Amino acid sequence: MVKKIALLGATGSIGTSFFEVYEEQKDRLKLSFVAAHQSYQKLCPLAIKYGVETVALTGITDLSEQKYIRQSFPELKLYFGESELIRLLENEDYEIGLNAIGGSSGIGATFAILKRGKKLALANKESLVMGGHLVQKLKQPGQIIPVDSEHSAIFQALGQHPLSEVKKLIITASGGAFRTLPLNEFASITPAMALKHPNWDMGAKVTLDSATMFNKALEVMEAHWLFDLPYAQIEAVIHPQSVIHSLVQFIDGSLLAQLSSPDMKLPILYALSYPERWNSELVQTDLLAHKDMSFQALESARYPLYYLGLEVAQAGGIMPTIMNAAAEAAMQLFLSETIRFTDIHPLVERIIQASEQIPDPDLETIIACNKDTYAKTLALDT
Ligand code: NDP
Ligand code: MG
């Protein structure tokens, strides 16, 4: 049986890995439609290459630009704006929605896919960070299949075991670009240095979030909502080789893990093949090439954003949305060299301290607060 896929974030890093999986598995997968934000020069030729007729571009709002794109690609059915993407998710024929939209903008699509009752292959961790409490009420058992490599590993290691048999989830972290950089050199970190990940080739935001380790705080929150476990049962450990993608510790003391070379094609493939496993040559792992596997704790002086993220996770409510929006904007300021790397944490902390808690925000409140906080942080209005 061929599975029909709606691919969101098709032009990004995950989107690009998806197409390699798609090429290999073309007898089992069929794209229903593809979406990106603005990069029509990349998305439209991709759609034509893979025979996909329906294409959404959420970020093209200028009418003359829309007209130009329609004229340039007459063979495509083009939809513009976020509301059109949501309409496609509500009406088109697909079995799995792969949400690989970058950052907080991915939340609307997550809710549209879940409400439609379709399977959600989720790369966009921000949707759970911001709206996990709402997703928890909405999701059906087995509806969300994680794409994030750590969560895919936990999902595989958990298998059919009940949560009562789980002692702990242990999320591995590479340590990012600055695991060994002397702390007194942090103030002179440049954007180019922070955009270089030691093991993974990813989009800019998640690479930067790995350098600050904010990504791991997001992943702890993602695990909490995906696997319905309290924060006291979730921890992170540095594993610089990124071969063990995460572990489950069971109540009898056993640790089960998933191992493979660090390559997103494998968790993407698994999310699409689940509950089956499909034959694939895409990611091969030579254990002898990974002789040294080491672990270390996350230093608080090196990764303050991770520890702040844990506090925010515990606080819950609107706070994770505020922190994520502040961090997204702070990264933007760092990339434009308006602030230094070492200014990111104090700026995010100030924004959080100046914000009011909303204990159980609805989706509208979350989206509005995300936008306000982002604008406020970007304007350095603290
Ligand atoms: P990229 O930045 O490489 O790509 C983002 C994609 O989302 C692009 O297709 C972009 O379109 C699209 N997009 C951006 N803004 C919007 C918007 N407002 N509405 C709709 N689409 C939008 O990101 P990644 O592929 O690295 O990451 C995607 C998600 O997956 C993130 O949540 C990330 O944390 C998560 N993830 C990524 C991993 C990785 O290896 N890359 C690993 C684990 C998780 P356009 O090109 O037009 O701007
Ligand atoms: Mg990850």
CSV table of C-alpha atoms and ligand atoms in Angstrom, one decimal:
chain,number,residue,atom,x,y,z
A,1,MET,CA,0.0,0.0,0.0
A,2,VAL,CA,1.3,3.4,-1.0
A,3,LYS,CA,1.3,6.0,1.8
A,4,LYS,CA,0.3,9.5,0.8
A,5,ILE,CA,2.4,12.3,2.4
A,6,ALA,CA,1.8,16.0,2.9
A,7,LEU,CA,5.3,17.5,3.2
A,8,LEU,CA,5.6,20.8,5.1
A,9,GLY,CA,9.0,22.6,5.2
A,10,ALA,CA,10.0,20.9,1.9
A,11,THR,CA,12.8,23.3,1.1
A,12,GLY,CA,14.6,22.9,4.5
A,13,SER,CA,17.2,20.6,5.8
A,14,ILE,CA,14.6,17.9,6.9
A,15,GLY,CA,12.8,18.4,3.6
A,16,THR,CA,15.9,17.8,1.6
A,17,SER,CA,16.6,14.6,3.6
A,18,PHE,CA,13.0,13.6,3.0
A,19,PHE,CA,13.5,13.7,-0.8
A,20,GLU,CA,16.4,11.2,-0.5
A,21,VAL,CA,14.1,8.9,1.4
A,22,TYR,CA,11.4,9.5,-1.2
A,23,GLU,CA,13.6,8.6,-4.1
A,24,GLU,CA,14.6,5.3,-2.5
A,25,GLN,CA,11.1,4.4,-1.4
A,26,LYS,CA,9.1,5.6,-4.4
A,27,ASP,CA,7.1,2.4,-4.6
A,28,ARG,CA,5.8,3.0,-1.1
A,29,LEU,CA,5.3,6.7,-0.8
A,30,LYS,CA,3.5,9.3,-2.8
A,31,LEU,CA,3.5,13.1,-2.2
A,32,SER,CA,0.0,14.7,-2.0
A,33,PHE,CA,1.3,18.2,-1.7
A,34,VAL,CA,4.3,20.2,-0.6
A,35,ALA,CA,4.7,23.4,1.3
A,36,ALA,CA,7.4,26.0,2.1
A,37,HIS,CA,7.5,29.6,3.1
A,38,GLN,CA,9.0,31.8,0.4
A,39,SER,CA,11.6,29.9,-1.6
A,40,TYR,CA,9.4,29.3,-4.6
A,41,GLN,CA,12.5,29.1,-6.9
A,42,LYS,CA,13.4,25.9,-5.0
A,43,LEU,CA,10.0,24.5,-4.2
A,44,CYS,CA,8.3,24.8,-7.6
A,45,PRO,CA,11.0,23.0,-9.6
A,46,LEU,CA,11.1,20.3,-6.8
A,47,ALA,CA,7.3,19.8,-7.2
A,48,ILE,CA,7.6,19.5,-10.9
A,49,LYS,CA,10.6,17.1,-10.6
A,50,TYR,CA,8.6,14.8,-8.3
A,51,GLY,CA,5.3,15.1,-10.1
A,52,VAL,CA,3.5,17.0,-7.3
A,53,GLU,CA,0.7,19.2,-8.6
A,54,THR,CA,-0.4,21.0,-5.4
A,55,VAL,CA,2.0,23.5,-3.8
A,56,ALA,CA,1.6,25.9,-0.9
A,57,LEU,CA,3.8,29.0,-0.2
A,58,THR,CA,2.8,30.5,3.2
A,59,GLY,CA,5.1,33.5,3.0
A,60,ILE,CA,4.3,35.0,-0.4
A,61,THR,CA,1.6,37.6,0.3
A,62,ASP,CA,2.3,40.2,-2.5
A,63,LEU,CA,-0.3,39.8,-5.2
A,64,SER,CA,2.0,40.7,-8.1
A,65,GLU,CA,4.6,38.2,-6.9
A,66,GLN,CA,1.8,35.5,-6.7
A,67,LYS,CA,0.8,36.3,-10.3
A,68,TYR,CA,4.4,36.1,-11.5
A,69,ILE,CA,4.9,32.7,-9.8
A,70,ARG,CA,1.6,31.4,-11.3
A,71,GLN,CA,2.7,32.5,-14.7
A,72,SER,CA,6.2,31.0,-14.3
A,73,PHE,CA,4.8,27.6,-13.2
A,74,PRO,CA,1.5,27.1,-15.1
A,75,GLU,CA,1.6,23.3,-14.5
A,76,LEU,CA,1.2,23.8,-10.7
A,77,LYS,CA,-1.8,24.4,-8.5
A,78,LEU,CA,-0.4,27.2,-6.3
A,79,TYR,CA,-1.8,28.3,-2.9
A,80,PHE,CA,-0.5,31.3,-1.0
A,81,GLY,CA,-0.6,32.3,2.7
A,82,GLU,CA,-0.8,30.2,5.9
A,83,SER,CA,-4.6,30.0,5.9
A,84,GLU,CA,-4.4,28.3,2.5
A,85,LEU,CA,-1.9,25.7,3.8
A,86,ILE,CA,-4.3,25.0,6.7
A,87,ARG,CA,-7.1,24.6,4.3
A,88,LEU,CA,-5.1,22.1,2.3
A,89,LEU,CA,-4.4,20.2,5.5
A,90,GLU,CA,-8.1,20.2,6.3
A,91,ASN,CA,-9.2,19.0,2.8
A,92,GLU,CA,-6.6,17.3,0.7
A,93,ASP,CA,-6.1,13.5,0.6
A,94,TYR,CA,-3.1,12.4,2.6
A,95,GLU,CA,-2.3,9.8,5.3
A,96,ILE,CA,0.7,11.3,7.0
A,97,GLY,CA,1.5,15.0,7.5
A,98,LEU,CA,5.3,15.5,7.9
A,99,ASN,CA,5.7,18.8,9.7
A,100,ALA,CA,9.2,20.0,9.1
A,101,ILE,CA,8.4,23.7,9.2
A,102,GLY,CA,11.2,25.6,11.0
A,103,GLY,CA,10.5,27.2,14.4
A,104,SER,CA,7.4,28.5,16.1
A,105,SER,CA,5.5,29.0,12.8
A,106,GLY,CA,4.9,25.3,12.6
A,107,ILE,CA,2.3,25.2,15.4
A,108,GLY,CA,-0.8,25.9,13.2
A,109,ALA,CA,0.0,23.0,10.9
A,110,THR,CA,0.4,20.5,13.8
A,111,PHE,CA,-3.0,21.4,15.1
A,112,ALA,CA,-4.6,21.2,11.7
A,113,ILE,CA,-3.2,17.7,11.1
A,114,LEU,CA,-4.2,16.4,14.5
A,115,LYS,CA,-7.7,17.8,14.3
A,116,ARG,CA,-8.2,16.2,10.9
A,117,GLY,CA,-7.3,12.9,12.6
A,118,LYS,CA,-4.3,12.2,10.3
A,119,LYS,CA,-0.9,10.8,11.4
A,120,LEU,CA,1.6,13.5,12.3
A,121,ALA,CA,5.3,12.8,11.6
A,122,LEU,CA,6.6,15.6,13.8
A,123,ALA,CA,10.0,17.3,13.3
A,124,ASN,CA,8.7,20.7,14.4
A,125,LYS,CA,9.4,20.3,18.2
A,126,GLU,CA,8.4,23.9,18.8
A,127,SER,CA,4.7,23.0,18.4
A,128,LEU,CA,4.9,20.7,21.4
A,129,VAL,CA,7.0,23.1,23.4
A,130,MET,CA,4.3,25.8,22.9
A,131,GLY,CA,1.1,23.8,22.7
A,132,GLY,CA,1.9,20.4,24.3
A,133,HIS,CA,-0.8,20.8,26.9
A,134,LEU,CA,-3.4,21.2,24.1
A,135,VAL,CA,-1.9,18.5,22.0
A,136,GLN,CA,-2.1,16.1,24.9
A,137,LYS,CA,-5.9,16.6,25.0
A,138,LEU,CA,-6.3,16.4,21.2
A,139,LYS,CA,-4.0,13.5,20.1
A,140,GLN,CA,-5.2,10.0,19.6
A,141,PRO,CA,-2.9,7.1,20.8
A,142,GLY,CA,-0.2,6.5,18.2
A,143,GLN,CA,-1.2,9.6,16.1
A,144,ILE,CA,2.2,11.3,16.5
A,145,ILE,CA,5.3,9.7,15.3
A,146,PRO,CA,8.5,11.6,16.3
A,147,VAL,CA,11.0,12.6,13.6
A,148,ASP,CA,13.5,14.3,16.0
A,149,SER,CA,16.3,11.7,16.2
A,150,GLU,CA,16.3,11.5,20.0
A,151,HIS,CA,12.6,11.0,20.2
A,152,SER,CA,12.6,8.5,17.4
A,153,ALA,CA,15.2,6.6,19.4
A,154,ILE,CA,13.1,6.6,22.6
A,155,PHE,CA,10.0,5.7,20.6
A,156,GLN,CA,11.8,2.7,19.2
A,157,ALA,CA,13.3,1.7,22.5
A,158,LEU,CA,10.0,2.0,24.3
A,159,GLY,CA,8.2,-0.4,21.9
A,160,GLN,CA,5.1,-1.6,23.6
A,161,HIS,CA,6.3,-1.3,27.2
A,162,PRO,CA,3.9,0.5,29.5
A,163,LEU,CA,5.0,3.7,31.1
A,164,SER,CA,4.9,2.0,34.5
A,165,GLU,CA,8.0,0.0,33.4
A,166,VAL,CA,10.0,3.1,32.5
A,167,LYS,CA,12.3,4.6,35.1
A,168,LYS,CA,13.9,7.4,33.0
A,169,LEU,CA,14.3,8.7,29.5
A,170,ILE,CA,17.9,9.8,28.8
A,171,ILE,CA,18.2,12.2,25.9
A,172,THR,CA,21.7,12.4,24.4
A,173,ALA,CA,23.2,15.7,23.3
A,174,SER,CA,26.3,16.2,21.1
A,175,GLY,CA,27.4,19.2,23.2
A,176,GLY,CA,27.2,21.4,20.1
A,177,ALA,CA,29.9,23.5,18.6
A,178,PHE,CA,31.4,24.8,21.9
A,179,ARG,CA,31.6,21.7,24.0
A,180,THR,CA,35.4,22.2,24.5
A,181,LEU,CA,35.8,25.9,23.9
A,182,PRO,CA,37.3,27.6,26.9
A,183,LEU,CA,34.5,29.6,28.7
A,184,ASN,CA,36.6,32.8,28.5
A,185,GLU,CA,36.4,32.7,24.7
A,186,PHE,CA,32.6,32.6,24.6
A,187,ALA,CA,32.2,36.4,24.2
A,188,SER,CA,34.1,36.3,20.9
A,189,ILE,CA,32.0,33.5,19.3
A,190,THR,CA,30.9,34.6,15.8
A,191,PRO,CA,27.8,33.5,13.9
A,192,ALA,CA,29.9,31.4,11.5
A,193,MET,CA,31.4,29.5,14.4
A,194,ALA,CA,27.9,28.8,15.9
A,195,LEU,CA,26.5,27.7,12.6
A,196,LYS,CA,28.9,24.8,12.3
A,197,HIS,CA,27.6,21.7,14.0
A,198,PRO,CA,30.3,19.0,14.8
A,199,ASN,CA,28.1,16.0,13.8
A,200,TRP,CA,24.8,17.0,12.2
A,201,ASP,CA,24.0,19.0,9.1
A,202,MET,CA,20.8,20.9,10.0
A,203,GLY,CA,18.9,24.1,9.4
A,204,ALA,CA,20.3,27.4,11.0
A,205,LYS,CA,17.9,27.6,13.9
A,206,VAL,CA,18.4,24.1,15.3
A,207,THR,CA,22.2,24.3,14.8
A,208,LEU,CA,22.3,27.5,16.8
A,209,ASP,CA,20.0,26.0,19.4
A,210,SER,CA,22.4,23.1,19.6
A,211,ALA,CA,25.4,25.5,20.2
A,212,THR,CA,23.5,27.1,23.2
A,213,MET,CA,22.0,23.7,24.2
A,214,PHE,CA,18.6,25.4,24.2
A,215,ASN,CA,17.7,22.7,21.7
A,216,LYS,CA,18.1,20.1,24.5
A,217,ALA,CA,15.7,22.0,26.7
A,218,LEU,CA,13.2,22.0,23.9
A,219,GLU,CA,13.7,18.3,23.4
A,220,VAL,CA,13.1,17.6,27.1
A,221,MET,CA,9.8,19.4,26.8
A,222,GLU,CA,9.1,17.6,23.5
A,223,ALA,CA,9.7,14.2,25.3
A,224,HIS,CA,7.5,15.2,28.2
A,225,TRP,CA,4.5,15.8,25.9
A,226,LEU,CA,5.2,13.0,23.4
A,227,PHE,CA,5.7,10.2,26.0
A,228,ASP,CA,3.5,11.6,28.8
A,229,LEU,CA,6.2,11.3,31.5
A,230,PRO,CA,6.9,13.9,34.3
A,231,TYR,CA,10.1,16.0,34.0
A,232,ALA,CA,11.6,14.2,37.0
A,233,GLN,CA,11.9,11.2,34.7
A,234,ILE,CA,13.6,12.9,31.8
A,235,GLU,CA,17.2,13.9,31.7
A,236,ALA,CA,19.9,14.8,29.2
A,237,VAL,CA,23.5,13.6,28.9
A,238,ILE,CA,26.3,14.7,26.6
A,239,HIS,CA,27.4,12.1,24.1
A,240,PRO,CA,29.8,13.8,21.7
A,241,GLN,CA,29.8,11.1,19.0
A,242,SER,CA,26.0,11.3,18.3
A,243,VAL,CA,25.7,7.6,17.6
A,244,ILE,CA,23.5,6.6,20.6
A,245,HIS,CA,20.5,8.8,19.8
A,246,SER,CA,18.8,8.4,23.2
A,247,LEU,CA,18.0,5.7,25.8
A,248,VAL,CA,15.2,4.4,27.9
A,249,GLN,CA,16.1,3.1,31.4
A,250,PHE,CA,13.5,0.5,32.6
A,251,ILE,CA,12.6,-0.2,36.2
A,252,ASP,CA,14.7,-3.4,36.2
A,253,GLY,CA,17.8,-1.3,35.5
A,254,SER,CA,18.1,-2.2,31.8
A,255,LEU,CA,19.0,0.5,29.3
A,256,LEU,CA,17.7,0.2,25.7
A,257,ALA,CA,19.1,2.5,23.1
A,258,GLN,CA,18.9,3.1,19.3
A,259,LEU,CA,22.2,3.5,17.5
A,260,SER,CA,23.1,4.7,14.0
A,261,SER,CA,25.3,7.2,12.2
A,262,PRO,CA,24.0,10.7,12.8
A,263,ASP,CA,21.8,11.2,9.7
A,264,MET,CA,18.2,12.4,9.8
A,265,LYS,CA,17.2,10.2,6.8
A,266,LEU,CA,16.8,7.3,9.2
A,267,PRO,CA,14.3,8.8,11.7
A,268,ILE,CA,12.4,10.3,8.7
A,269,LEU,CA,12.3,6.8,7.1
A,270,TYR,CA,11.2,5.2,10.4
A,271,ALA,CA,8.4,7.8,10.9
A,272,LEU,CA,7.1,7.0,7.5
A,273,SER,CA,7.5,3.2,7.5
A,274,TYR,CA,6.2,2.8,11.1
A,275,PRO,CA,4.9,0.3,12.3
A,276,GLU,CA,6.9,-1.5,9.7
A,277,ARG,CA,10.6,-1.4,8.9
A,278,TRP,CA,11.5,-1.0,5.2
A,279,ASN,CA,14.6,-2.2,3.5
A,280,SER,CA,17.0,0.8,3.0
A,281,GLU,CA,20.6,1.5,2.1
A,282,LEU,CA,20.5,5.1,3.0
A,283,VAL,CA,22.1,5.1,6.5
A,284,GLN,CA,24.8,2.5,7.2
A,285,THR,CA,26.6,2.4,10.5
A,286,ASP,CA,30.1,0.9,11.0
A,287,LEU,CA,30.5,0.3,14.7
A,288,LEU,CA,34.2,-0.2,14.3
A,289,ALA,CA,34.4,3.4,13.1
A,290,HIS,CA,32.9,4.5,16.4
A,291,LYS,CA,35.2,2.9,18.9
A,292,ASP,CA,35.0,5.6,21.5
A,293,MET,CA,31.6,6.3,23.0
A,294,SER,CA,31.7,8.7,25.9
A,295,PHE,CA,29.3,10.5,28.2
A,296,GLN,CA,29.5,13.6,30.3
A,297,ALA,CA,27.1,15.9,32.3
A,298,LEU,CA,25.9,19.2,31.0
A,299,GLU,CA,27.9,22.0,32.7
A,300,SER,CA,25.7,24.8,33.9
A,301,ALA,CA,28.2,27.6,33.2
A,302,ARG,CA,28.6,26.4,29.6
A,303,TYR,CA,24.9,25.8,28.9
A,304,PRO,CA,22.9,28.2,31.0
A,305,LEU,CA,20.0,28.3,28.4
A,306,TYR,CA,19.5,24.5,29.0
A,307,TYR,CA,19.1,25.0,32.7
A,308,LEU,CA,16.8,28.0,32.2
A,309,GLY,CA,14.8,25.9,29.8
A,310,LEU,CA,14.3,23.2,32.5
A,311,GLU,CA,12.9,25.8,34.9
A,312,VAL,CA,10.6,27.2,32.2
A,313,ALA,CA,9.5,23.6,31.4
A,314,GLN,CA,8.5,23.1,35.0
A,315,ALA,CA,6.7,26.4,35.1
A,316,GLY,CA,4.7,25.4,32.0
A,317,GLY,CA,1.7,27.5,30.9
A,318,ILE,CA,2.7,30.3,28.5
A,319,MET,CA,6.4,30.3,29.7
A,320,PRO,CA,7.8,27.9,27.2
A,321,THR,CA,6.2,29.9,24.4
A,322,ILE,CA,7.8,33.1,25.8
A,323,MET,CA,11.2,31.5,26.1
A,324,ASN,CA,11.1,30.0,22.7
A,325,ALA,CA,10.1,33.2,21.0
A,326,ALA,CA,12.7,35.2,23.0
A,327,ALA,CA,15.4,32.7,22.0
A,328,GLU,CA,14.3,32.7,18.3
A,329,ALA,CA,14.6,36.5,18.3
A,330,ALA,CA,17.9,36.6,20.3
A,331,MET,CA,19.4,34.2,17.8
A,332,GLN,CA,18.3,36.6,15.0
A,333,LEU,CA,20.0,39.4,16.9
A,334,PHE,CA,23.2,37.3,17.3
A,335,LEU,CA,23.2,36.3,13.6
A,336,SER,CA,22.9,40.0,12.6
A,337,GLU,CA,25.8,40.7,15.1
A,338,THR,CA,23.6,43.1,17.1
A,339,ILE,CA,24.3,41.1,20.3
A,340,ARG,CA,27.1,38.8,21.3
A,341,PHE,CA,26.7,35.0,22.0
A,342,THR,CA,27.1,35.6,25.7
A,343,ASP,CA,24.2,38.2,25.6
A,344,ILE,CA,21.7,35.6,24.4
A,345,HIS,CA,21.0,34.0,27.8
A,346,PRO,CA,20.7,37.2,29.9
A,347,LEU,CA,18.4,38.7,27.2
A,348,VAL,CA,16.1,35.7,27.2
A,349,GLU,CA,16.1,35.6,31.0
A,350,ARG,CA,15.1,39.3,31.2
A,351,ILE,CA,12.2,38.7,28.8
A,352,ILE,CA,11.0,35.8,30.8
A,353,GLN,CA,11.2,37.7,34.1
A,354,ALA,CA,9.2,40.6,32.6
A,355,SER,CA,6.4,38.3,31.4
A,356,GLU,CA,3.2,37.3,33.1
A,357,GLN,CA,2.3,33.6,33.5
A,358,ILE,CA,-0.9,32.3,31.8
A,359,PRO,CA,-1.5,28.9,33.2
A,360,ASP,CA,-3.5,27.1,30.5
A,361,PRO,CA,-3.3,29.3,27.3
A,362,ASP,CA,-5.4,28.4,24.2
A,363,LEU,CA,-3.9,28.3,20.7
A,364,GLU,CA,-4.9,31.8,19.9
A,365,THR,CA,-3.2,33.2,23.0
A,366,ILE,CA,-0.1,31.1,22.3
A,367,ILE,CA,0.2,32.4,18.7
A,368,ALA,CA,-0.4,36.0,19.8
A,369,CYS,CA,2.1,35.8,22.7
A,370,ASN,CA,4.7,34.2,20.4
A,371,LYS,CA,4.4,37.1,18.0
A,372,ASP,CA,4.5,39.8,20.7
A,373,THR,CA,7.4,38.3,22.5
A,374,TYR,CA,9.4,37.8,19.3
A,375,ALA,CA,8.8,41.5,18.3
A,376,LYS,CA,9.6,42.8,21.8
A,377,THR,CA,12.9,40.8,22.0
A,378,LEU,CA,14.0,41.8,18.5
A,379,ALA,CA,13.4,45.4,19.5
A,380,LEU,CA,15.5,44.8,22.6
A,381,ASP,CA,12.5,46.2,24.5
A,382,THR,CA,13.2,44.7,27.9
B,1,NDP,P1,15.2,24.7,7.9
B,1,NDP,O1,15.4,26.1,8.4
B,1,NDP,O2,16.3,24.1,7.1
B,1,NDP,O3,13.9,24.7,7.0
B,1,NDP,C1,12.7,25.2,7.4
B,1,NDP,C2,11.5,24.9,6.4
B,1,NDP,O4,10.3,25.5,6.9
B,1,NDP,C3,11.8,25.5,5.1
B,1,NDP,O5,11.2,24.7,4.1
B,1,NDP,C4,11.0,26.9,5.1
B,1,NDP,O6,10.6,27.4,3.9
B,1,NDP,C5,9.8,26.5,6.0
B,1,NDP,N1,9.3,27.6,6.7
B,1,NDP,C6,9.9,28.6,7.4
B,1,NDP,N2,9.1,29.4,8.0
B,1,NDP,C7,7.8,29.0,7.7
B,1,NDP,C8,6.5,29.4,7.9
B,1,NDP,N3,6.3,30.6,8.6
B,1,NDP,N4,5.5,28.7,7.4
B,1,NDP,C9,5.7,27.6,6.7
B,1,NDP,N5,6.9,27.1,6.4
B,1,NDP,C10,8.0,27.8,6.9
B,1,NDP,O7,14.8,23.9,9.2
B,1,NDP,P2,15.1,22.3,9.5
B,1,NDP,O8,14.7,21.5,8.4
B,1,NDP,O9,16.5,22.3,10.1
B,1,NDP,O10,14.1,22.1,10.7
B,1,NDP,C11,12.7,22.0,10.6
B,1,NDP,C12,12.1,21.5,11.9
B,1,NDP,O11,12.7,20.3,12.3
B,1,NDP,C13,12.5,22.5,13.1
B,1,NDP,O12,11.5,22.5,14.0
B,1,NDP,C14,13.7,21.7,13.7
B,1,NDP,O13,13.9,22.0,15.1
B,1,NDP,C15,13.3,20.3,13.5
B,1,NDP,N6,14.5,19.4,13.5
B,1,NDP,C16,15.4,19.5,12.5
B,1,NDP,C17,16.5,18.7,12.5
B,1,NDP,C18,17.5,18.8,11.4
B,1,NDP,O14,18.3,17.9,11.2
B,1,NDP,N7,17.5,19.8,10.5
B,1,NDP,C19,16.7,17.6,13.5
B,1,NDP,C20,15.6,17.5,14.4
B,1,NDP,C21,14.5,18.4,14.4
B,1,NDP,P3,11.5,28.5,3.1
B,1,NDP,O15,12.7,27.7,2.5
B,1,NDP,O16,10.6,28.9,2.0
B,1,NDP,O17,11.9,29.5,4.1
B,2,MG,MG,17.2,16.3,18.0
